[in-house]
PDB file of C-alpha atoms in Angstrom:
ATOM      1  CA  UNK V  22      -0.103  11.641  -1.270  1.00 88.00           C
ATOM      2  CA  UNK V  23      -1.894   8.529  -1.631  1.00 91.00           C
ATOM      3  CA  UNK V  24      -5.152   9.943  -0.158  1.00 88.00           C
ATOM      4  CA  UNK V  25      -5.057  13.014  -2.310  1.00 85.00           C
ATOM      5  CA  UNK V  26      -4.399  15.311   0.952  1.00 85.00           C
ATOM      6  CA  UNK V  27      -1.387  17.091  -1.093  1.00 83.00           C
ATOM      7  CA  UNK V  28      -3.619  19.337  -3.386  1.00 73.00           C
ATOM      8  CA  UNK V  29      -2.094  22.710  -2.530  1.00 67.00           C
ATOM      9  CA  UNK V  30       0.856  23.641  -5.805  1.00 68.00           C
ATOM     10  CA  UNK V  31       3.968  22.234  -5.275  1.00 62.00           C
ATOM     11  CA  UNK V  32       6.236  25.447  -5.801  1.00 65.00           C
ATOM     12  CA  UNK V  33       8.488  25.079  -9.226  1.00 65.00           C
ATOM     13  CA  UNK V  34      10.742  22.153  -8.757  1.00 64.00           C
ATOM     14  CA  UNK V  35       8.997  20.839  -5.626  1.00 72.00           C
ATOM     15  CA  UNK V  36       7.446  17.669  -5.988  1.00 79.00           C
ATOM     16  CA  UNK V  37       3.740  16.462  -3.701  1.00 82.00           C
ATOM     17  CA  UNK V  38       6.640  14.259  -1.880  1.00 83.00           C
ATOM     18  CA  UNK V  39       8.654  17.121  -0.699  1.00 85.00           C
ATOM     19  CA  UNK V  40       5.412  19.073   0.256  1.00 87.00           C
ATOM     20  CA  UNK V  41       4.044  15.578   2.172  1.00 89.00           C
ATOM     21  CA  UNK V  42       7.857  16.035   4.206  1.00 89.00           C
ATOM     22  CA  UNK V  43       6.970  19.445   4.993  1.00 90.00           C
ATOM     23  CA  UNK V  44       3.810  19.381   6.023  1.00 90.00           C
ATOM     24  CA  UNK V  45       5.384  15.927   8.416  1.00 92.00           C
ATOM     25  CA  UNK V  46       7.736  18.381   9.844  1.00 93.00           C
ATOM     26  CA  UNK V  47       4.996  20.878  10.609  1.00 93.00           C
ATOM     27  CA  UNK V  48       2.777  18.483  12.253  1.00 92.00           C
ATOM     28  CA  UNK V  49       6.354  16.790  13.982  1.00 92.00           C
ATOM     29  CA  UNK V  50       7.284  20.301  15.215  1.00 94.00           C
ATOM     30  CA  UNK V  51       4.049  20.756  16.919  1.00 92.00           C
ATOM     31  CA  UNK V  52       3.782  17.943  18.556  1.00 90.00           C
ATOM     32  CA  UNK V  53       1.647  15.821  16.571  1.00 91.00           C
ATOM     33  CA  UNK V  54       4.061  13.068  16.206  1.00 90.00           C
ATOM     34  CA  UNK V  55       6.752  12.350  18.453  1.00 90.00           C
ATOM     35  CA  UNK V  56      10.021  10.250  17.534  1.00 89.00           C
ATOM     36  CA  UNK V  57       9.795   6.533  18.901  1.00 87.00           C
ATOM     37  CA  UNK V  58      12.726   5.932  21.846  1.00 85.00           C
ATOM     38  CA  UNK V  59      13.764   3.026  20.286  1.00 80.00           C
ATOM     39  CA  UNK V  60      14.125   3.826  16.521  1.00 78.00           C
ATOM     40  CA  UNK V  61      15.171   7.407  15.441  1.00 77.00           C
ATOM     41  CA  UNK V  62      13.293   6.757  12.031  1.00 80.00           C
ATOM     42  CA  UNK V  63       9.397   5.539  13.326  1.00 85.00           C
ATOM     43  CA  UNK V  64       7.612   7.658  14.860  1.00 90.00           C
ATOM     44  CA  UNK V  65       4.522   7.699  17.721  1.00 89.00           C
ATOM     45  CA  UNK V  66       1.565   9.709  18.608  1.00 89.00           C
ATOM     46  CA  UNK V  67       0.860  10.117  22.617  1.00 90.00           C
ATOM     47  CA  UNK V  68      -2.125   9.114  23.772  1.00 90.00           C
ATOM     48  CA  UNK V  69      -3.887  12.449  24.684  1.00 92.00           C
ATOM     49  CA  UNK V  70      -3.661  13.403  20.732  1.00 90.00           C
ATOM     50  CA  UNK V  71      -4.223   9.787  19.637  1.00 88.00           C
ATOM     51  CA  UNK V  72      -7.544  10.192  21.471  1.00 90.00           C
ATOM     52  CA  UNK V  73      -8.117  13.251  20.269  1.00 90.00           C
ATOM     53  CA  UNK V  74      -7.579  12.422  16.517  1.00 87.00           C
ATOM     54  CA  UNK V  75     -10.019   9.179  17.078  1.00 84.00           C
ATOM     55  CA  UNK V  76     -12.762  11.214  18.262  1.00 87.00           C
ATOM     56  CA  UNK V  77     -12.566  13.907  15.527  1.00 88.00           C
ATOM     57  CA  UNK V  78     -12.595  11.543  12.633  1.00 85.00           C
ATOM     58  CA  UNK V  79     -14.467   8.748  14.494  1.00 81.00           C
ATOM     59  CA  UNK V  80     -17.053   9.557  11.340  1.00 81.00           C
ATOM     60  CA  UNK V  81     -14.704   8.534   8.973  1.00 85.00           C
ATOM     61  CA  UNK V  82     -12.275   5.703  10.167  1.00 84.00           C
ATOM     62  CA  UNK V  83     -12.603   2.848  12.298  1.00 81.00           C
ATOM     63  CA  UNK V  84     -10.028   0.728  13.596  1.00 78.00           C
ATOM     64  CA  UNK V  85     -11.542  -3.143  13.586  1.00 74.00           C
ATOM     65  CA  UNK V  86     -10.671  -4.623  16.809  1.00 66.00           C
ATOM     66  CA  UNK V  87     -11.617  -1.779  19.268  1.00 51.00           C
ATOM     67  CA  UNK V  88     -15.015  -1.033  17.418  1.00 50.00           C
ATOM     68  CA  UNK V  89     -18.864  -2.296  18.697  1.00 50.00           C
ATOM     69  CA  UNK V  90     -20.031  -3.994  16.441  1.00 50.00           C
ATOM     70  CA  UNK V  91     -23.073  -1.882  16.614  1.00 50.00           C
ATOM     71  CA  UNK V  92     -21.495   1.445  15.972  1.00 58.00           C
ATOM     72  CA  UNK V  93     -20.109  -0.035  12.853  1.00 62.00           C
ATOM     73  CA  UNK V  94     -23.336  -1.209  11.441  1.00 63.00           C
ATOM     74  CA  UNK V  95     -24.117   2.237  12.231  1.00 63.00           C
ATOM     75  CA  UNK V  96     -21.952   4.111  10.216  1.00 70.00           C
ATOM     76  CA  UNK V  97     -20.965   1.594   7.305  1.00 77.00           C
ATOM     77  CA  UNK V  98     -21.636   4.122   4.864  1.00 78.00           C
ATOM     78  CA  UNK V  99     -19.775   6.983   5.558  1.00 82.00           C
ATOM     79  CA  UNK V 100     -16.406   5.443   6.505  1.00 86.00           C
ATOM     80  CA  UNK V 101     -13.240   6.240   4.326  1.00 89.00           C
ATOM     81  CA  UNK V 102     -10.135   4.793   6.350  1.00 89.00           C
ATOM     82  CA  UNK V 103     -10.166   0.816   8.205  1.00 87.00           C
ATOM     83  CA  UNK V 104      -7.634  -0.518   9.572  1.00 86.00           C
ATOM     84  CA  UNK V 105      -6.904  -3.632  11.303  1.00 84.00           C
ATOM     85  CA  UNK V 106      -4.122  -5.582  13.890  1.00 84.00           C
ATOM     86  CA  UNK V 107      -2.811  -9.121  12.209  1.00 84.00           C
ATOM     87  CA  UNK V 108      -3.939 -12.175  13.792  1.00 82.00           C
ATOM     88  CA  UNK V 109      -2.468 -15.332  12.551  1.00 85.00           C
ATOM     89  CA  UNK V 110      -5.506 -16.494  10.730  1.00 84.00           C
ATOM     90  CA  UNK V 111      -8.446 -13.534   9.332  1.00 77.00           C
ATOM     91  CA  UNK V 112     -11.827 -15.124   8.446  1.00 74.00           C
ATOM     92  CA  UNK V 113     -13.985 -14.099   5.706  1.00 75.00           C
ATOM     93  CA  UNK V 114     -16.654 -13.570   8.106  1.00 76.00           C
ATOM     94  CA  UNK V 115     -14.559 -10.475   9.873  1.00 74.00           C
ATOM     95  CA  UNK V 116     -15.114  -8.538   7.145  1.00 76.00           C
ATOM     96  CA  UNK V 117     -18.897  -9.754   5.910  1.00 75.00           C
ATOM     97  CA  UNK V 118     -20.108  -6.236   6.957  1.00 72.00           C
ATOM     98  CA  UNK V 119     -18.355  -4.124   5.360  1.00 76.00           C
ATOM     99  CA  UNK V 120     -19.353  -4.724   1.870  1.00 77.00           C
ATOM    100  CA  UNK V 121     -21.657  -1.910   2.766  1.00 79.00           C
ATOM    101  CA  UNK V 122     -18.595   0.380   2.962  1.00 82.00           C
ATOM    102  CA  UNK V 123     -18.788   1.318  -0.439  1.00 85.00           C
ATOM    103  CA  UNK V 124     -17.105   4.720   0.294  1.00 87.00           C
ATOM    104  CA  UNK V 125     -13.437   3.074   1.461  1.00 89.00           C
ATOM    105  CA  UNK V 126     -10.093   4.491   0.187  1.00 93.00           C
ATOM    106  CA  UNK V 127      -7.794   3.172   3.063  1.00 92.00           C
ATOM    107  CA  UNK V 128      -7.245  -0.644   3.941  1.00 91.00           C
ATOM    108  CA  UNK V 129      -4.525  -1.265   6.242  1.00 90.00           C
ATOM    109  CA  UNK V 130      -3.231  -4.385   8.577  1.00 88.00           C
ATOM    110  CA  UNK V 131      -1.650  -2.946  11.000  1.00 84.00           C
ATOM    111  CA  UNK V 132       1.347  -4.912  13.288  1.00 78.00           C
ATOM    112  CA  UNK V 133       1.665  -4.588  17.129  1.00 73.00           C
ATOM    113  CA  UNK V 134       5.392  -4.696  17.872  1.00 67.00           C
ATOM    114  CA  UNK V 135       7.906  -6.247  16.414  1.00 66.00           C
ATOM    115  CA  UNK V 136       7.079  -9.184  13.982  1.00 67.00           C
ATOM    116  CA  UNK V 137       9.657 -12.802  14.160  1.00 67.00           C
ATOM    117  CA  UNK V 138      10.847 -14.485  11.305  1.00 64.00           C
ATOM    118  CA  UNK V 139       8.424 -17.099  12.251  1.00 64.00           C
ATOM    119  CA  UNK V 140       5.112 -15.611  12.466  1.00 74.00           C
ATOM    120  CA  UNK V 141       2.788 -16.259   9.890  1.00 80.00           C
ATOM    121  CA  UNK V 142      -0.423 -14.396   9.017  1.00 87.00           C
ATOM    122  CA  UNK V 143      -2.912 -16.258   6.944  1.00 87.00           C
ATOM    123  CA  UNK V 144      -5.828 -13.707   5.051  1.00 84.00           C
ATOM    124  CA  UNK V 145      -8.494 -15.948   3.244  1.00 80.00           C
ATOM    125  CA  UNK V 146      -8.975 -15.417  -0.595  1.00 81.00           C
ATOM    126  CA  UNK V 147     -12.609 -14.667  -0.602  1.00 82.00           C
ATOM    127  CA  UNK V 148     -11.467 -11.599   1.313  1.00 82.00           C
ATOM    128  CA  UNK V 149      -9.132 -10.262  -1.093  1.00 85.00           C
ATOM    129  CA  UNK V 150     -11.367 -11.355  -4.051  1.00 86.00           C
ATOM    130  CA  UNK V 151     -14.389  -9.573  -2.463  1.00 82.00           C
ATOM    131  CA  UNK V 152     -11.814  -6.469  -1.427  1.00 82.00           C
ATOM    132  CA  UNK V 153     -11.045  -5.367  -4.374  1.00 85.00           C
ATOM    133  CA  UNK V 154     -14.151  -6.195  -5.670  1.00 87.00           C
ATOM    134  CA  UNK V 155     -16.730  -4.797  -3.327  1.00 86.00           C
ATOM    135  CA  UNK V 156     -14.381  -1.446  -2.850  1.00 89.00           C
ATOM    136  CA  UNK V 157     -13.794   0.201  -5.729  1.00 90.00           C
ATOM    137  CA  UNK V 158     -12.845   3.637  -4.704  1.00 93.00           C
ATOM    138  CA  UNK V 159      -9.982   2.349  -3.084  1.00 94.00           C
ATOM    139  CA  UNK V 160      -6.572   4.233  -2.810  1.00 95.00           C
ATOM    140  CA  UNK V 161      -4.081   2.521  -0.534  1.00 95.00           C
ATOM    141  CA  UNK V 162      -3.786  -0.884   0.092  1.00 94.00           C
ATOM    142  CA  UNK V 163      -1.426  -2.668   2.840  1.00 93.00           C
ATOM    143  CA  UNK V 164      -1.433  -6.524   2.936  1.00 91.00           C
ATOM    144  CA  UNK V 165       2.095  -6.916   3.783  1.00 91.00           C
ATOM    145  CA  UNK V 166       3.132  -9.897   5.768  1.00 90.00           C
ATOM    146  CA  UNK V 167       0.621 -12.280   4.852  1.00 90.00           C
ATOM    147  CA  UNK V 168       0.716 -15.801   3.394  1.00 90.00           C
ATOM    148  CA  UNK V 169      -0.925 -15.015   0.469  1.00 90.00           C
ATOM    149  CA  UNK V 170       0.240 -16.141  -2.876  1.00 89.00           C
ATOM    150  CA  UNK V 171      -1.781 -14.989  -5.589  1.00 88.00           C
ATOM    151  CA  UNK V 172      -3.539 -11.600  -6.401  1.00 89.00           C
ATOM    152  CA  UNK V 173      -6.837 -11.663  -7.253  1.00 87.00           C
ATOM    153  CA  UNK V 174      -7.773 -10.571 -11.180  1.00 87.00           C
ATOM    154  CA  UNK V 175     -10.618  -8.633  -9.333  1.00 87.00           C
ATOM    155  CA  UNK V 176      -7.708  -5.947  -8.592  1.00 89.00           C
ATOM    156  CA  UNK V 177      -8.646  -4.315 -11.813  1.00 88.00           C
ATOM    157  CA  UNK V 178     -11.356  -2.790 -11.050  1.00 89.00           C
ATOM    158  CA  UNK V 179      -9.538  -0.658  -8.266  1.00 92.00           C
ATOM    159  CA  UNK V 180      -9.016   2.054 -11.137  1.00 92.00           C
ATOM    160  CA  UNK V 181      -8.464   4.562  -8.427  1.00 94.00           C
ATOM    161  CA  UNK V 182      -5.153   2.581  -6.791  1.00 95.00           C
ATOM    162  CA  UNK V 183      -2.275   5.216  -5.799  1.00 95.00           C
ATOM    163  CA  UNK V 184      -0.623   2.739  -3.240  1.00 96.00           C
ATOM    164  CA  UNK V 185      -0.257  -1.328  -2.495  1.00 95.00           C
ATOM    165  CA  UNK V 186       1.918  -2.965  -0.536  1.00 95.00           C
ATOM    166  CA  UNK V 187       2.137  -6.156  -1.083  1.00 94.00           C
ATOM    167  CA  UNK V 188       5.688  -6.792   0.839  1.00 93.00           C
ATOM    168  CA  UNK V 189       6.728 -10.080   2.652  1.00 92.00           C
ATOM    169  CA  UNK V 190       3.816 -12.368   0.846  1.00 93.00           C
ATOM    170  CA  UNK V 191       4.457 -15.481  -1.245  1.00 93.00           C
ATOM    171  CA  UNK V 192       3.053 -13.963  -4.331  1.00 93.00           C
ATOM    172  CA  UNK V 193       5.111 -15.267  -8.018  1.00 92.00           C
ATOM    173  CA  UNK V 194       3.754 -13.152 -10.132  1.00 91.00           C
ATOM    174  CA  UNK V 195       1.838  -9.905 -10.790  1.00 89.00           C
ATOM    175  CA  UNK V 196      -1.096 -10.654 -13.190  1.00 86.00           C
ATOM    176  CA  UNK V 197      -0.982  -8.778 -16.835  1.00 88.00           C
ATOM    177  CA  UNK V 198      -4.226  -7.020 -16.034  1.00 88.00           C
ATOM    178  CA  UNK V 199      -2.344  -4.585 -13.655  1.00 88.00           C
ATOM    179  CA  UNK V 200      -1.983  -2.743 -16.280  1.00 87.00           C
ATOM    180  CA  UNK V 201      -5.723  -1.241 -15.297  1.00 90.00           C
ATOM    181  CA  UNK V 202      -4.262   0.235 -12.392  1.00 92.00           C
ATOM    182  CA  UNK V 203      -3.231   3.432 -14.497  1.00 91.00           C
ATOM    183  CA  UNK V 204      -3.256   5.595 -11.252  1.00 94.00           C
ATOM    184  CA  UNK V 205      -1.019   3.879  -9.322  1.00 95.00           C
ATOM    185  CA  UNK V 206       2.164   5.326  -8.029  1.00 94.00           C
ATOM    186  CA  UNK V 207       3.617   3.382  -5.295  1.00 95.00           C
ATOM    187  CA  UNK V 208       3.717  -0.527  -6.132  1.00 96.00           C
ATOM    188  CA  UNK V 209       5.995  -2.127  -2.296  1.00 96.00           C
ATOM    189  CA  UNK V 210       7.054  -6.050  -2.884  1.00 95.00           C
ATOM    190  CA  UNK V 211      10.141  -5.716  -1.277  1.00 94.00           C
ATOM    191  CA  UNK V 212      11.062  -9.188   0.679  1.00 92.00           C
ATOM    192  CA  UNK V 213       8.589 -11.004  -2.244  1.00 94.00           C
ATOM    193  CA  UNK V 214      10.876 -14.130  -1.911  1.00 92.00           C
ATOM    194  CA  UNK V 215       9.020 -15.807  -4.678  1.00 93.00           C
ATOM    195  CA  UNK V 216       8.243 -13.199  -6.760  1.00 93.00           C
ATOM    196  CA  UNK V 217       9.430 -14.649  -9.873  1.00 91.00           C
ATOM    197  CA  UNK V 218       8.231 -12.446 -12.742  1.00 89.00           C
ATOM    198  CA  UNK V 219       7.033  -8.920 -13.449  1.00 91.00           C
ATOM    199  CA  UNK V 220       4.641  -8.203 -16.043  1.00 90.00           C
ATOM    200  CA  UNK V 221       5.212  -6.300 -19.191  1.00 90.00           C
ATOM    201  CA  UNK V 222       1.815  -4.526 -18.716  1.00 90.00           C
ATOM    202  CA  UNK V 223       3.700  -2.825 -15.875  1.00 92.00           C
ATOM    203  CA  UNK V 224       5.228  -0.627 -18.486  1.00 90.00           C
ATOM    204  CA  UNK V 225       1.742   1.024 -19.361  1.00 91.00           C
ATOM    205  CA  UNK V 226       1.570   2.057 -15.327  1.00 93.00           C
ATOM    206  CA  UNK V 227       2.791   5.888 -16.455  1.00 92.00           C
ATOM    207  CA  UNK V 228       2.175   7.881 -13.041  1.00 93.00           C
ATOM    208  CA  UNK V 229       4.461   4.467 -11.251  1.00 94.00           C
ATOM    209  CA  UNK V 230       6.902   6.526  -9.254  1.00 93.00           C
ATOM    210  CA  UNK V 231       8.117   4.077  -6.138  1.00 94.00           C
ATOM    211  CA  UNK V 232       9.324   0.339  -7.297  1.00 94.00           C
ATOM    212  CA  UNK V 233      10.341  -1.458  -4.320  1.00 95.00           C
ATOM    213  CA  UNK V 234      11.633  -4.694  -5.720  1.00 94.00           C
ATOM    214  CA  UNK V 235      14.457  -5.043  -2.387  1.00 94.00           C
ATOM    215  CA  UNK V 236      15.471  -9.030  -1.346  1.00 93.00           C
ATOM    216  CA  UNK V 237      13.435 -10.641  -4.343  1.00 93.00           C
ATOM    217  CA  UNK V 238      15.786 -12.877  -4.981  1.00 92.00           C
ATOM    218  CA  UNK V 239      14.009 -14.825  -7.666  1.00 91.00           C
ATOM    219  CA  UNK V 240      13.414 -11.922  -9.598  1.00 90.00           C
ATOM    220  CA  UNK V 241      16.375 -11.528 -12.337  1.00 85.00           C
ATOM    221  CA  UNK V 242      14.827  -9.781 -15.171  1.00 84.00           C
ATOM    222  CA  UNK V 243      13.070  -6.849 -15.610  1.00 84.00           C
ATOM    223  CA  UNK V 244      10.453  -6.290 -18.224  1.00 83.00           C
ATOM    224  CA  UNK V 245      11.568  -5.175 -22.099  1.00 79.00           C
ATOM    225  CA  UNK V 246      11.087  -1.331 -22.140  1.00 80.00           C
ATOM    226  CA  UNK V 247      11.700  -0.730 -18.361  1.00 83.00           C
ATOM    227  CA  UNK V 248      12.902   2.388 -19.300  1.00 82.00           C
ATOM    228  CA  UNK V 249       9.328   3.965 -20.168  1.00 85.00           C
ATOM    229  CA  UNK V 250       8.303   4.276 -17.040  1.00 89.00           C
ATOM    230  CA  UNK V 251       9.589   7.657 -17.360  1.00 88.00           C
ATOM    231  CA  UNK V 252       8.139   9.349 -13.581  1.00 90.00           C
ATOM    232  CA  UNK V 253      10.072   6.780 -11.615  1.00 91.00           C
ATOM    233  CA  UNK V 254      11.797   8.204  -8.552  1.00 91.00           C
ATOM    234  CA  UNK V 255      12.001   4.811  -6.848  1.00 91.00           C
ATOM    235  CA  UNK V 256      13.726   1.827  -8.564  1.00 90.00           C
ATOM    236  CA  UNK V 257      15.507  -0.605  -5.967  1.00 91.00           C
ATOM    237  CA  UNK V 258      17.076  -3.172  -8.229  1.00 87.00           C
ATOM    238  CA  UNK V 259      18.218  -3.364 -11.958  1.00 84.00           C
ATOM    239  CA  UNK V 260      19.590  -6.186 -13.848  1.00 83.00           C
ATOM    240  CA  UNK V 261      22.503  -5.235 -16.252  1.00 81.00           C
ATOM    241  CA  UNK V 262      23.150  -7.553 -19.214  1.00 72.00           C
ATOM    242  CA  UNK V 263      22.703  -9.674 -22.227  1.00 63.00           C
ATOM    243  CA  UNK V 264      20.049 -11.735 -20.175  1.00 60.00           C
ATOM    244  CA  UNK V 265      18.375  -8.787 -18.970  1.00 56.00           C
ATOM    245  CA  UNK V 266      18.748  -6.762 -22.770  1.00 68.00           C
ATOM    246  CA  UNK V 267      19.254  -3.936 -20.448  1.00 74.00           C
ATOM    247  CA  UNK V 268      22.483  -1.504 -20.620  1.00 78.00           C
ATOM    248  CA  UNK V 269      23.599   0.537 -18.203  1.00 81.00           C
ATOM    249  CA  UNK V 270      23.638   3.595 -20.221  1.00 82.00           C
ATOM    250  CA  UNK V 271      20.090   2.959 -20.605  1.00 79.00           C
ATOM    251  CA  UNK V 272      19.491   4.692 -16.824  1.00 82.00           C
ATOM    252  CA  UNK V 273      19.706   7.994 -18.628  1.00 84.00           C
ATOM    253  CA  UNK V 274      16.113   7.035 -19.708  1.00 82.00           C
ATOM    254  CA  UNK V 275      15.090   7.773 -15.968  1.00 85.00           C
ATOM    255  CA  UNK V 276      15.309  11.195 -15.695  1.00 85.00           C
ATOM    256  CA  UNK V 277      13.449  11.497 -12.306  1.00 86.00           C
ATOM    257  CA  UNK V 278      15.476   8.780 -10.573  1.00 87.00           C
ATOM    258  CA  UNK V 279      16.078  10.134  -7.201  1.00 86.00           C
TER     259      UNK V 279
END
C-alpha cells in the first residue's frame, strides 16, 4: 500500500488493506510465498522464485551486501527499492554512493534470524540526516532496532512518506515538524522504551491510519484532540482520564477503528 501498488478500486466497503490481503493470498496460493516451518504467521520465498524475482527487478532494487560495487555505480539512477542486513555498527561511508539514487522510495534494514535482547545496532547520524535529505521521493522507511535517539528535522522534506518504522530505537520524542509528513499512513514505534512525548502536530497527519504505540512505557499522554485523526484503523494504546483530558466515550470519535 505503501508503494502505491494497490491502485485498482477497492469494491464499496473494501478498503486498499483488504485488497493488499487478497492479492497476498493470490500470490500465497500460487506459490509465491510459502509459510515459514517455524512461525505460522512469517512467511518465506524458496530460492528458485527468490532468484527469479532478483533477476527480474535487478533494474530496480538492490540488496547492499550481495551487490559489486561496480554494478551499483552502474545503475544508481534507476533504482527504487534498497535494502540492507544490520551489522552492529553502519558507517556513513556505506552509503556515500547512493546520494546519486535520487529515484528511491524503499529503505529497509533487514535482520537475519532471530535478534537477542542484547544486540545492539548502531546507524551514524550523518546517514539519517543525509537520508532523508538526499531522498526525497521516499515512501517507506524501516530503521527499527537501532540505537538511534533522535530524528533528524531533515525528515520533513520526505513529503511523500506513507510508512516509517521507527520500532525498538531510543528515540524521546517525535519533532513538531512531522506534521509535514501529510501523506503518511503507517507511523510503527512500538517497543520505543523512551519515547516520552508525542507531538500535537501529529493531529494535522489526516491520512494516519496505523499508530503502533505497543510497550512505550514512558508514554502516558496522548496529544489534546487525539480524536481528529479521524482515518485511524490502528490505535494500540489510549490513556483514559483527568491527566490524559481524554474520556472514554470520546472513542466514538474513531469511526474507522478496526
Amino acid at each position: 500500500m505503501a508503494g502505491g501498488f494497490l491502485h485498482q478500486p477497492t469494491p464499496s466497503g473494501s478498503t486498499e488493506e483488504l485488497l493488499g490481503h487478497e492479492f497476498f493470498e493470490e500470490l500465497l496460493s500460487r506459490s509465491f510465498f510459502q509459510r515459514a516451518l517455524n512461525h505460522e504467521s512469517f512467511f518465506v520465498m524458496h530460492d528458485l522464485m527468490n532468484d527469479l524475482a532478483t533477476s527480474i527487478a535487478s533494474e530496480f532494487f538492490v540488496r547492499v551486501d550481495n551487490e559489486k560495487e561496480k554494478n551499483i555505480k552502474e545503475m544508481l539512477e534507476k533504482y527504487r527499492h534498497m535494502s540492507f542486513v544490520r551489522e552492529n555498527y553502519v558507517p556513513n561511508k556505506k552509503f556515500e554512493a547512493f546520494t546519486r539514487a535520487k529515484s528511491l522510495r524503499t529503505f529497509l534494514a533487514m535482520s537475519v534470524g532471530v535478534l537477542d535482547e542484547w544486540d545492539r545496532f548502531y546507524l551514524s547520524n550523518k546517514v539519517l540526516v543525509n537520508l532523508f535529505r538526499e531522498f526525497p521521493l521516499l515512501r517507506v522507511i524501516c530503521l527499527s532496532n537501532f540505537e538511534i535517539s533522535e530524528v533528524p528535522d531533515t525528515i520533513d522534506t520526505l513529503r511523500h512518506l506513507r510508512y516509517i518504522k521507527l520500532s525498538r530505537t531510543r528515540i524521546t520524542h517525535l519533532l513538531e515538524n512531522v506534521y509535514n509528513l501529510y501523506n503518511l499512513e503507517t507511523l510503527i514505534l512500538c517497543g520505543c522504551n523512551k519515547l516520552n512525548k508525542l507531538p500535537n502536530s501529529i493531529l494535522k497527519l489526516k491520512k494516519l491510519e496505523h499508530l503502533d504505540i505497543r510497550d512505550t512505557q514512558s508514554l502516558d499522554q496522548m496529544p489534546l484532540g487525539v480524536g481528529e485523526l479521524k482515518s485511524l484503523q490502528t490505535l494500540s494504546k489510549i490513556f483514559i482520564g483527568d491527566e490524559s483530558r481524554f474520556n472514554i466515550a470520546r472513542l466514538k470519535e474513531f469511526k474507522n477503528l478496526c
